[in-house]
Coordinates of C-alpha atoms in Angstrom, one line a residue:
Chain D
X1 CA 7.0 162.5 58.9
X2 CA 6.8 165.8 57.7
X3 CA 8.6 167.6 54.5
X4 CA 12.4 168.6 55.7
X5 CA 15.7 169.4 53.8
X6 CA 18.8 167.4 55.0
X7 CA 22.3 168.6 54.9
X8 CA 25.8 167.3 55.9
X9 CA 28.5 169.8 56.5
X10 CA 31.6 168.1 57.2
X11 CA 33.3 171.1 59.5
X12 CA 31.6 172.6 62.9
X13 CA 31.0 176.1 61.7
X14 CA 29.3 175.1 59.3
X15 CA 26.9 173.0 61.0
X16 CA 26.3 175.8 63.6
X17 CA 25.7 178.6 60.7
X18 CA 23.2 176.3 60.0
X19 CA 21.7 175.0 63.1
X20 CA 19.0 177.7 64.0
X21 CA 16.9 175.4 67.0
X22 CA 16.8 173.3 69.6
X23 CA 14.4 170.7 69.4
X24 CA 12.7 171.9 72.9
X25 CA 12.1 175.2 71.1
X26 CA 10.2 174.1 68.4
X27 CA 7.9 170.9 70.4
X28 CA 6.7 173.9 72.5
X29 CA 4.8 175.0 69.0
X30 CA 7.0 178.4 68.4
X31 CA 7.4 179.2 65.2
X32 CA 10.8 179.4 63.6
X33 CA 11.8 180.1 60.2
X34 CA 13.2 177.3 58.5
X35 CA 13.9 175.5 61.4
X36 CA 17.0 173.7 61.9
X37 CA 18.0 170.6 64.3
X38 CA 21.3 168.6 64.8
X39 CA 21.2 164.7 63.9
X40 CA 23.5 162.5 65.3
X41 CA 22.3 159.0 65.3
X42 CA 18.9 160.3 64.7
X43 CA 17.0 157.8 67.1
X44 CA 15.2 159.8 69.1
X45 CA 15.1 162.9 66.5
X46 CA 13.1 160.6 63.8
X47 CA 10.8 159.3 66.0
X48 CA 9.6 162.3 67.9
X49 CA 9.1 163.5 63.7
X50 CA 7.1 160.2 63.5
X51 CA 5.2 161.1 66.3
X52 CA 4.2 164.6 64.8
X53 CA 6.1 166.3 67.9
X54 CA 8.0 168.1 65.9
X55 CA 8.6 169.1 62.7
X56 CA 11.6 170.8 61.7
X57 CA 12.4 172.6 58.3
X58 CA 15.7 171.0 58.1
X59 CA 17.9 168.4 59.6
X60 CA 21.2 169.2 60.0
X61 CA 23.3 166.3 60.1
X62 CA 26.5 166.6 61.9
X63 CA 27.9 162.8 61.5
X64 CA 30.2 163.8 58.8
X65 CA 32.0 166.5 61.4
X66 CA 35.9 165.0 62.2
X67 CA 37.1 163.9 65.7
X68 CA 34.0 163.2 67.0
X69 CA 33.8 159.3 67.1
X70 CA 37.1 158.8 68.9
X71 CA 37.1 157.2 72.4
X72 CA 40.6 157.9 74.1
X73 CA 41.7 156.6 77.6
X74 CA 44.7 157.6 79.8
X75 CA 45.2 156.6 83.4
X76 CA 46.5 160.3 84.0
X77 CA 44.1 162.3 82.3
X78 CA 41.0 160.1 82.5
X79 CA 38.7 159.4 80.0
X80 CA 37.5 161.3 77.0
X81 CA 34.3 159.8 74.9
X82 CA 33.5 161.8 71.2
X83 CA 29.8 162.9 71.2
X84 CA 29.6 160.5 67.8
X85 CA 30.5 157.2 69.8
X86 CA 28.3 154.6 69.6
X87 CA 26.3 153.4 72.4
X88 CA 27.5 150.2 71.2
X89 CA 31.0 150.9 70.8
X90 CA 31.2 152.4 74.2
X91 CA 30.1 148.7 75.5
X92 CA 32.8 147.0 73.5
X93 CA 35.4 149.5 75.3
X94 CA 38.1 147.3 77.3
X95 CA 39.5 149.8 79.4
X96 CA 35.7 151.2 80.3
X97 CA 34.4 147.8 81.4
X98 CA 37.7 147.8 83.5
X99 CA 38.1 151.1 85.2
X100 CA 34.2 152.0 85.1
X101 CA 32.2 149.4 85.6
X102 CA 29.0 151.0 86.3
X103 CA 29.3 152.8 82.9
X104 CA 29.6 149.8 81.2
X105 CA 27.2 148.0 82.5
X106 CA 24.7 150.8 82.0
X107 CA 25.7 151.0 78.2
X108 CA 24.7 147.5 78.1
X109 CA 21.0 147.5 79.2
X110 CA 20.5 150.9 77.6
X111 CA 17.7 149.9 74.5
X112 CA 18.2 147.1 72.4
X113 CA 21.6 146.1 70.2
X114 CA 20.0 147.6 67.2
X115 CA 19.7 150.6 68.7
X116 CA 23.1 150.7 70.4
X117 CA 24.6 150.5 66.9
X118 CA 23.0 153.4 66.0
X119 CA 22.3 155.6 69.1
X120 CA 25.3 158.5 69.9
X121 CA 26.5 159.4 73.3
X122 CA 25.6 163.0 72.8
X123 CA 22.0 162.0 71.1
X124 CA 21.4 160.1 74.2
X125 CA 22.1 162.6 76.6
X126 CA 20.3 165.3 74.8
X127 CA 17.3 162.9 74.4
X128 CA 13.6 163.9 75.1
X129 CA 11.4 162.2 77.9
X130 CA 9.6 159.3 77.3
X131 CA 6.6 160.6 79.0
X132 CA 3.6 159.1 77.2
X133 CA 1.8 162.4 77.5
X134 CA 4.8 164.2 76.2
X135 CA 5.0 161.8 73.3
X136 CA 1.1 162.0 72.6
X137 CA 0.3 164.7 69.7
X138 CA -3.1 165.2 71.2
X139 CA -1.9 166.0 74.2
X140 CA -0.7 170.0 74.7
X141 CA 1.2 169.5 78.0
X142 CA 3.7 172.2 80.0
X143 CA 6.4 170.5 77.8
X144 CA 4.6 171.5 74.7
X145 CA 4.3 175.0 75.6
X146 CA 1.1 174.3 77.3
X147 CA -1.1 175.0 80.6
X148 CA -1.5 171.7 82.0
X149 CA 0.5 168.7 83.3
X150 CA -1.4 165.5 82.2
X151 CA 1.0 163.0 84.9
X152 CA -0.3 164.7 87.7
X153 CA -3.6 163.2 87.7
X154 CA -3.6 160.9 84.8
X155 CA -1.9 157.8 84.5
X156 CA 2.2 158.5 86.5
X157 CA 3.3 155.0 86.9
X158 CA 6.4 155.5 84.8
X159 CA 7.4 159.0 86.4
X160 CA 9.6 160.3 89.4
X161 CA 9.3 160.4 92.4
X162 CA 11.8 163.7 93.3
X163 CA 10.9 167.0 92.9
X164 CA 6.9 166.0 91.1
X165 CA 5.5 169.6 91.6
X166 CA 5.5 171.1 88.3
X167 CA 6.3 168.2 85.7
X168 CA 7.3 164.9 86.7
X169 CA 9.0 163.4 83.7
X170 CA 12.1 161.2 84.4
X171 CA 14.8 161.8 82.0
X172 CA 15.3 159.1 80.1
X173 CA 19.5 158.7 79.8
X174 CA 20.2 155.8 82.1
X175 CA 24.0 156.2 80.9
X176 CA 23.8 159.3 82.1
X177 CA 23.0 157.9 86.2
X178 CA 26.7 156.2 86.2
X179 CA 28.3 159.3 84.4
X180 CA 26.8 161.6 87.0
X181 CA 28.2 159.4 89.4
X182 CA 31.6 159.7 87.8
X183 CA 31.5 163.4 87.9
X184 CA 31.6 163.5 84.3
X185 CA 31.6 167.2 82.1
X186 CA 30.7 167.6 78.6
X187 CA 32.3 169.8 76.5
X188 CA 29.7 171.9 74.4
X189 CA 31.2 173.7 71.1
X190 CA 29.6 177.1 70.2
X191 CA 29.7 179.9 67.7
X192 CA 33.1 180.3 66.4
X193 CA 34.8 177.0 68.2
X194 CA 34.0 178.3 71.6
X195 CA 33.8 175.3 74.3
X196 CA 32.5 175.7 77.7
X197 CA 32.8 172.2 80.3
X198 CA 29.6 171.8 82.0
X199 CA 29.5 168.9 85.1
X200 CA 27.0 167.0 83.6
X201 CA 25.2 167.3 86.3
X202 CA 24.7 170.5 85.9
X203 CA 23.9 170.1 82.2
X204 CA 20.4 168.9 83.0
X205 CA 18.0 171.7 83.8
X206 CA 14.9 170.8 86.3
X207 CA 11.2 172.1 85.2
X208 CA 12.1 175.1 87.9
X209 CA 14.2 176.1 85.8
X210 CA 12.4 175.5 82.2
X211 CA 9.7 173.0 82.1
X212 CA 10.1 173.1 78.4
X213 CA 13.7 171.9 77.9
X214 CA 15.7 169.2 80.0
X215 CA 19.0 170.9 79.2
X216 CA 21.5 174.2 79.0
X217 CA 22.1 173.6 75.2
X218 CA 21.7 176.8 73.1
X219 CA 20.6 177.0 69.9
X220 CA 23.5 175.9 67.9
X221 CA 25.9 174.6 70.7
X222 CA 27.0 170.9 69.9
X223 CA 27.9 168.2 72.7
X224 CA 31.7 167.3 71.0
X225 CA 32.7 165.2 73.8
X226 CA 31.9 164.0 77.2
X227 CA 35.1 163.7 80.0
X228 CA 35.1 161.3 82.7
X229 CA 38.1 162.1 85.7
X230 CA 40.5 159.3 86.1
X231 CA 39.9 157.0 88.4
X232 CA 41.3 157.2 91.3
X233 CA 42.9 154.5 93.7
X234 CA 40.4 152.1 94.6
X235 CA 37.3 153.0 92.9
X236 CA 35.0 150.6 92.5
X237 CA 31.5 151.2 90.5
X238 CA 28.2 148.9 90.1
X239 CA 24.9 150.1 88.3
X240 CA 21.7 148.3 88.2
X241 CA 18.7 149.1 86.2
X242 CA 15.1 148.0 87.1
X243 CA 12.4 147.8 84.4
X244 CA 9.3 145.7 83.4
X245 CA 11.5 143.8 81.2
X246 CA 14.6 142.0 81.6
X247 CA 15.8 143.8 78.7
X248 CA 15.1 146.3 76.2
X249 CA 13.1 148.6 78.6
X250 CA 13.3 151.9 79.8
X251 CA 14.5 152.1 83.6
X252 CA 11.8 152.3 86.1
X253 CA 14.2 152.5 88.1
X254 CA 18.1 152.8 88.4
X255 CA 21.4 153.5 90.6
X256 CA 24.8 154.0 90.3
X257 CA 27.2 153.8 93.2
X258 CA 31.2 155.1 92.4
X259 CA 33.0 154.5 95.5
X260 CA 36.7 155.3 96.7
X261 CA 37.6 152.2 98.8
X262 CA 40.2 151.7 101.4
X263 CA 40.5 147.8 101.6
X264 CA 36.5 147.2 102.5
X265 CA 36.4 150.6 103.7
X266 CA 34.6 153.5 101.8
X267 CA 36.4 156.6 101.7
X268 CA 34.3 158.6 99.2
X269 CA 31.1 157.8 97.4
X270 CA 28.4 159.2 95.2
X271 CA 24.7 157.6 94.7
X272 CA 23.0 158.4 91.5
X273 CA 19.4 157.7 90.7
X274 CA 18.0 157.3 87.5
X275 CA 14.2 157.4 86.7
X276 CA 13.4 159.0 89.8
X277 CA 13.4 163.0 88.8
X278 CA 13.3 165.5 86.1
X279 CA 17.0 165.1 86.3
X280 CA 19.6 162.6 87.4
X281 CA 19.1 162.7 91.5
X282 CA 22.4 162.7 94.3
X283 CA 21.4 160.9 97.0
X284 CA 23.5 163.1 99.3
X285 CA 22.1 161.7 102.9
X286 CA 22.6 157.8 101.7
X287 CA 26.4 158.8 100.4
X288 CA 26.8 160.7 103.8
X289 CA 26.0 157.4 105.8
X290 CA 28.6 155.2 103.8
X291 CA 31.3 157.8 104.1
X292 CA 34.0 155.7 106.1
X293 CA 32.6 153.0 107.0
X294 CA 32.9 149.5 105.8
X295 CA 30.4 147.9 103.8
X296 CA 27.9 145.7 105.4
X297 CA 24.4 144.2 104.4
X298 CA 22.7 145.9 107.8
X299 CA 24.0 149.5 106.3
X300 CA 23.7 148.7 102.8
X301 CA 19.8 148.6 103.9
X302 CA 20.0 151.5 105.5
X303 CA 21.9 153.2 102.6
X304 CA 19.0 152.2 100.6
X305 CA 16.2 153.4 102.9
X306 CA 18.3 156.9 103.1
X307 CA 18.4 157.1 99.6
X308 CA 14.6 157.7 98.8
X309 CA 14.1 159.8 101.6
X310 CA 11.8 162.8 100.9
X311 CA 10.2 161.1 97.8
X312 CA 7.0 162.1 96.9
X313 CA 5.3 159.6 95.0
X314 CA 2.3 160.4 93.0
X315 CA -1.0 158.1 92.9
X316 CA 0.6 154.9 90.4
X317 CA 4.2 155.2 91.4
X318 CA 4.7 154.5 94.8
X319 CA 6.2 150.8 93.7
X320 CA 9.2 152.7 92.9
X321 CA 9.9 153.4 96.5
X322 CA 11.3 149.9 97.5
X323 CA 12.7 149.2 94.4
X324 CA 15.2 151.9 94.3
X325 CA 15.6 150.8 98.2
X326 CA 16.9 147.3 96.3
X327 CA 19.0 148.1 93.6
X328 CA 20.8 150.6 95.7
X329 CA 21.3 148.2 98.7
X330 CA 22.4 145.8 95.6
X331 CA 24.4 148.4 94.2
X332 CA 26.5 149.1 97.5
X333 CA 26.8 145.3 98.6
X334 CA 28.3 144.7 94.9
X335 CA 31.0 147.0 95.9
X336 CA 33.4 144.7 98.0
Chain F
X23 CA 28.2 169.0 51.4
X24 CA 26.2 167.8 50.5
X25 CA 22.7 170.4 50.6
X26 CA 19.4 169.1 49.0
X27 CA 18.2 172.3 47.5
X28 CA 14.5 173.6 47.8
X29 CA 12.4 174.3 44.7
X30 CA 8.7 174.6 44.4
X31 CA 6.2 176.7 46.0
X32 CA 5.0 176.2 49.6
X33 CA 1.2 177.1 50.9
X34 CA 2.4 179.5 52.9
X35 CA 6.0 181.2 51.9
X36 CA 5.5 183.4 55.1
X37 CA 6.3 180.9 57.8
X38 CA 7.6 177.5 55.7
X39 CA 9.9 176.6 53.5
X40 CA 9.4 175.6 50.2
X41 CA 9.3 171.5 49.6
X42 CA 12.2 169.8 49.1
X43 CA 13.7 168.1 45.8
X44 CA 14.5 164.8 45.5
X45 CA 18.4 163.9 45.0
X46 CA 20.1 161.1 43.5
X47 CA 20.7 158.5 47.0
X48 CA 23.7 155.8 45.9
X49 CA 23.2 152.5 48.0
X50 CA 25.5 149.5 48.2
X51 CA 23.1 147.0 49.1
X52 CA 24.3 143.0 49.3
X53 CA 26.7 144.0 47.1
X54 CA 25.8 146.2 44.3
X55 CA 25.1 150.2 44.0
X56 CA 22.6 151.2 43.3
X57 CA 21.1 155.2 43.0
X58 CA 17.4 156.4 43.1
X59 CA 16.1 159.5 43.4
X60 CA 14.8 159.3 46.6
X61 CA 13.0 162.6 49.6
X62 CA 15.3 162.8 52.6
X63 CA 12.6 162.0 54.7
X64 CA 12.5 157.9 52.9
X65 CA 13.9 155.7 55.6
X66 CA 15.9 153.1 54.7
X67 CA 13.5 150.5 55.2
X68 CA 10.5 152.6 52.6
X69 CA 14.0 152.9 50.5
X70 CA 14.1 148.9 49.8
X71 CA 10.4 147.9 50.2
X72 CA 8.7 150.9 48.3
X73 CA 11.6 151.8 45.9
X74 CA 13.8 148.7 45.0
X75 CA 11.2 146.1 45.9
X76 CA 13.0 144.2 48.5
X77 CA 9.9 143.0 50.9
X78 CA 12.1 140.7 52.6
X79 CA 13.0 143.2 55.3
X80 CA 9.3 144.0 57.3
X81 CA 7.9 146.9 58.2
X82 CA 6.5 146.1 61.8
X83 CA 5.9 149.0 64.0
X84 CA 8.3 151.9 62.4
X85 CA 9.4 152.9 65.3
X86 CA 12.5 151.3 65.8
X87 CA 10.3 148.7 69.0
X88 CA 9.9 145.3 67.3
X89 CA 12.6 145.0 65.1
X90 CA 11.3 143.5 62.2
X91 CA 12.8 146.1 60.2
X92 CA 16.1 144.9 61.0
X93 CA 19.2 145.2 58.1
X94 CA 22.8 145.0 58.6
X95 CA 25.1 148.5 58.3
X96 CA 28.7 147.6 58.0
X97 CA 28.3 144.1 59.9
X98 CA 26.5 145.8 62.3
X99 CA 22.9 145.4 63.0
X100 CA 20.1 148.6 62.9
X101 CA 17.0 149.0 63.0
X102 CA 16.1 150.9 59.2
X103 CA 13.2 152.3 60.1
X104 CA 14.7 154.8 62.1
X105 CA 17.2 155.5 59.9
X106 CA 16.7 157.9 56.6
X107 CA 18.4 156.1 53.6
X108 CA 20.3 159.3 52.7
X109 CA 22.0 158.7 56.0
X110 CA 23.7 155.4 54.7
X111 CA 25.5 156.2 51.6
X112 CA 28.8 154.7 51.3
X113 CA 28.3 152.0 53.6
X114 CA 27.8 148.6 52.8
X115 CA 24.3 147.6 53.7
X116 CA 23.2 143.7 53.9
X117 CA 19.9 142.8 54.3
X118 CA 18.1 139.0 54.4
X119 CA 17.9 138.8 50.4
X120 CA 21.8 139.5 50.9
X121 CA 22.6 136.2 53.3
X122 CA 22.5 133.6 51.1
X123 CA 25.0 132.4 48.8
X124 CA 23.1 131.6 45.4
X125 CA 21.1 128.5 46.2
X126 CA 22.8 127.8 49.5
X127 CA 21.6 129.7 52.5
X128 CA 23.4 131.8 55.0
X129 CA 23.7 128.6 57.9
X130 CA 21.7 131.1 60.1
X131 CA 18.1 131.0 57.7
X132 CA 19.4 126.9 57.8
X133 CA 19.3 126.9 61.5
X134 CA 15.8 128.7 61.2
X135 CA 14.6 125.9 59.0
X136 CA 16.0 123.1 60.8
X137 CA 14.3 124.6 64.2
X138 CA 11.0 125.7 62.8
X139 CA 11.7 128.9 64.2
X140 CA 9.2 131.1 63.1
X141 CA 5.0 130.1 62.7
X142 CA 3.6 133.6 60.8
X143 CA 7.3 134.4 59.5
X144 CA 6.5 138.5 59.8
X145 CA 9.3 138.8 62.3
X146 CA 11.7 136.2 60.6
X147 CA 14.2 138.4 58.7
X148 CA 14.8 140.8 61.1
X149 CA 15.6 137.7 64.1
X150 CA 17.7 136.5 61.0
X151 CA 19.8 139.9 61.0
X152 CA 19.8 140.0 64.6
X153 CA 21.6 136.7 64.8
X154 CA 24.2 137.5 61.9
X155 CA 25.1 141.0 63.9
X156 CA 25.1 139.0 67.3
X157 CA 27.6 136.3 65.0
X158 CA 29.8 139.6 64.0
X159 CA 30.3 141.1 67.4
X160 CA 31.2 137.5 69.1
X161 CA 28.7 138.1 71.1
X162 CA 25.9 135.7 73.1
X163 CA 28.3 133.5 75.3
X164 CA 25.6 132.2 77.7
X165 CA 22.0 131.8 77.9
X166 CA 21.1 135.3 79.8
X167 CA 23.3 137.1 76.9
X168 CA 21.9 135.3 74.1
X169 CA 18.1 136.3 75.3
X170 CA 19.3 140.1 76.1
X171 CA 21.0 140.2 72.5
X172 CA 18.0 139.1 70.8
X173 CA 15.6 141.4 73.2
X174 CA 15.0 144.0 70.4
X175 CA 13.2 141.8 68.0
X176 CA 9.4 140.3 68.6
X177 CA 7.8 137.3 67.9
X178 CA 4.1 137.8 68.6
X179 CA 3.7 133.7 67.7
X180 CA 6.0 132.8 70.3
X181 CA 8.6 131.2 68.8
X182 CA 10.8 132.2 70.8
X183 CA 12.4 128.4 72.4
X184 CA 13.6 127.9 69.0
X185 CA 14.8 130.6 67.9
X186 CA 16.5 130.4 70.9
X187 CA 17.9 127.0 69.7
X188 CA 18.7 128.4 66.3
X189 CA 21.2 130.8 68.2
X190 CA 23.0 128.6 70.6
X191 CA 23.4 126.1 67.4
X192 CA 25.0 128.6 65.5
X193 CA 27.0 129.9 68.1
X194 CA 28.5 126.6 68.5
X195 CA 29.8 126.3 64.7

């Protein structure tokens, strides 16, 4: 690790007069005076420094900021998650593991326990791909501010299989496949206590977009909390994550499925994907074949097969075709 | 806040800042304070091998993969490699030199004995921490749950089985 300054202002402004970068900015080589990054849990942040990916002036470390660790449920208003939460504390949440299952159970596979106690909501959302070229100091990709896309034709097996054109990096937030599926927003705080809500979904930006950063934050903007809708009548959620390893893996694959049932019939669905784009993927034609109708294994296939419809794969990754075909088919029969 | 200030010269004052000072870094480790002057960059885990001596907790692959590195922050456990120690201050931190009681070891480094749960013994503190934080959260009910718990700490000897036994042991008293 590089030289850098730490600092811990316990109110917002201060933290953003502070904050000068975004990570992206800087791994793409610019130069910026003095830089300056938010730490939350400081998982991802320390090892991309360990990594020499970046190298920030200072750290600005915004755990001592108030409010932000509080996780607050109402059956009216929905739910409302602090961007300081713990990964681990989110798991332990009764009234999550009740009225959104898939959350929960994505919370649980996410990294290891170690990790969970340490890793924030809003760190993991605003986390950096774990493309091994991306990772690799020796290697100046698109990410990095450079001219060439190693994945293409070197070795893809861990990348996605949507929208592969420009860089094919899956992003890494498997918490974020159920939350997309719950039409989650986060609320972003920026100069002088402004917030703007952002569908989470539309927090994520695809390499069309910016191949250099994977979302909208501005440079000294904060996640402060992420805002799930209540759930309605008869929602019913499952998640599954596929990886090499039984645990403590990242996803090569995962789905959420957030239903609105009727008795056994599905009046409303969405289908996330995980691991299979630059950014957490709708599977709009598998959702449109589920729409009322009840659930049954011949159409849970079929849900699957719709769902990777129009993949591209590239040359090592073509395995994740039928696996997403699974866990979403497992997904949807978990419903009733 | 706290702000470590910047003294010195740098190579190039143009485009970086000067390097940073040290600053006095309080830590309440197994029980007692203690303050050295320690870079922000110092993990926690260079913090208690390199600065206080404590080579009980391992330094495996520093990137927060193997868990060897393993300590306990407020009951909870972390992986202190990817934590800076500045970041802990104010919190109690517990790590394997901190589980026994005098002579009479914490009944999880028992268990570990009585199993033979370890051949090179690298890993061994950090599956010891693991188990106390899994023992704190009232967590590893079954079998699957127990072997997903302890999924962030390697054992490249393979001891595995019994370490396995250590925990369903210890989860029964």
């Amino acid at each position: 690790m590089k030289k850098f300054t730490w600092v811990q202002p316990d109110n917002i402004d201060e933290a953003q007069r502070q904050i000068n970068a975004v990570t992206a900015t800087i791994a793409t080589g610019k130069t910026i005076q003095g830089a300056a990054v938010i730490k939350a849990g400081g998982v991802d942040l320390l090892d991309l420094m360990k990594e020499n990916i970046i190298a920030p002036a200072k750290i600005v470390s915004i755990n001592a900021l108030p409010g932000l660790g509080k996780i607050g449920f109402d059956e009216k208003s929905g739910l409302r998650i602090g961007a300081l939460v713990k990964l681990s504390d989110l798991e332990e949440n009764a009234e999550i593991k009740k009225h959104y299952a898939a959350l929960h159970e994505s919370v649980s596979h996410a990294a290891t326990p170690q990790i969970r106690n340490m890793a924030t909501l809003g760190g993991n959302l605003a986390q950096r791909p774990r493309c091994w070229y991306f990772r690799s100091e020796d290697h100046k990709c698109l990410k990095k501010g450079g001219t060439k896309c190693f994945a293409q034709e070197g070795q893809n097996q861990i990348h996605g299989i949507f929208n592969t054109e420009i860089c094919p990096c899956v992003h890494s937030s498997s918490v974020s496949t159920a939350l997309v599926a719950f039409g989650a927003q986060v609320e972003i705080t920026g100069a002088k206590g402004k917030l703007r809500n952002v569908p989470l979904a539309e927090f994520f930006v695809s390499p069309q977009v910016d191949v250099t950063r994977e979302n909208i934050l501005e440079r000294g903007e904060i996640i402060t909390a992420l805002t799930v809708p209540a759930p309605p009548k008869g929602q019913k959620s499952w998640y599954i994550k596929q990886a090499a390893k039984e645990s403590y893996d990242w996803a090569l694959a995962d789905a959420a499925v957030v239903a609105q049932m009727s008795g056994d019939t599905i009046k409303d669905v969405k289908i996330v994907l995980g691991a299979a784009a630059p950014t957490p993927y709708r599977a709009t034609a598998a959702e449109q074949l589920l729409r009322g109708q009840k659930v049954s294994e011949k159409l849970a296939v079929q849900v699957g097969t719709a769902a990777v419809e129009g993949a591209t794969p590239l040359a090592h990754n073509a395995y994740k075709v039928p696996m997403f075909k699974a866990i979403v088919k497992e997904c949807v029969l978990n419903l009733v | 806040m706290s702000e470590i200030k910047s003294t010195g010269t740098s190579q190039n004052k143009t485009t970086s800042p000067a390097p940073p000072q040290k600053r006095e870094v309080t830590l309440h480790i197994n029980g007692k304070n203690t303050t050295l002057s320690l870079a922000p960059w110092t993990t926690l885990l260079d913090a208690l091998r390199q600065y206080l001596g404590m080579t009980g907790t391992k330094k495996g692959c520093d990137h927060g993969q193997c868990g060897a590195c393993t300590v306990l922050i407020d009951g909870k456990h972390i992986n202190s490699c990817l934590s800076l120690a500045v970041m802990q201050q104010n919190k109690e931190i517990t790590t394997i030199e901190g589980l026994a009681d005098g002579e009479d070891l914490h009944p999880v480094q028992a268990a570990f004995i009585k199993h033979d749960a370890f051949q090179c013994g690298y890993c061994t503190a950090g599956q010891i921490c693991s188990t106390v934080g899994m023992l704190n959260m009232k967590k590893g009910n079954s079998p699957a749950e127990i072997r997903d718990l302890m999924s962030g700490n390697i054992c490249r000897c393979g001891a595995y089985a019994n370490i396995f036994a250590v925990v369903e042991e210890v989860k029964e008293n």
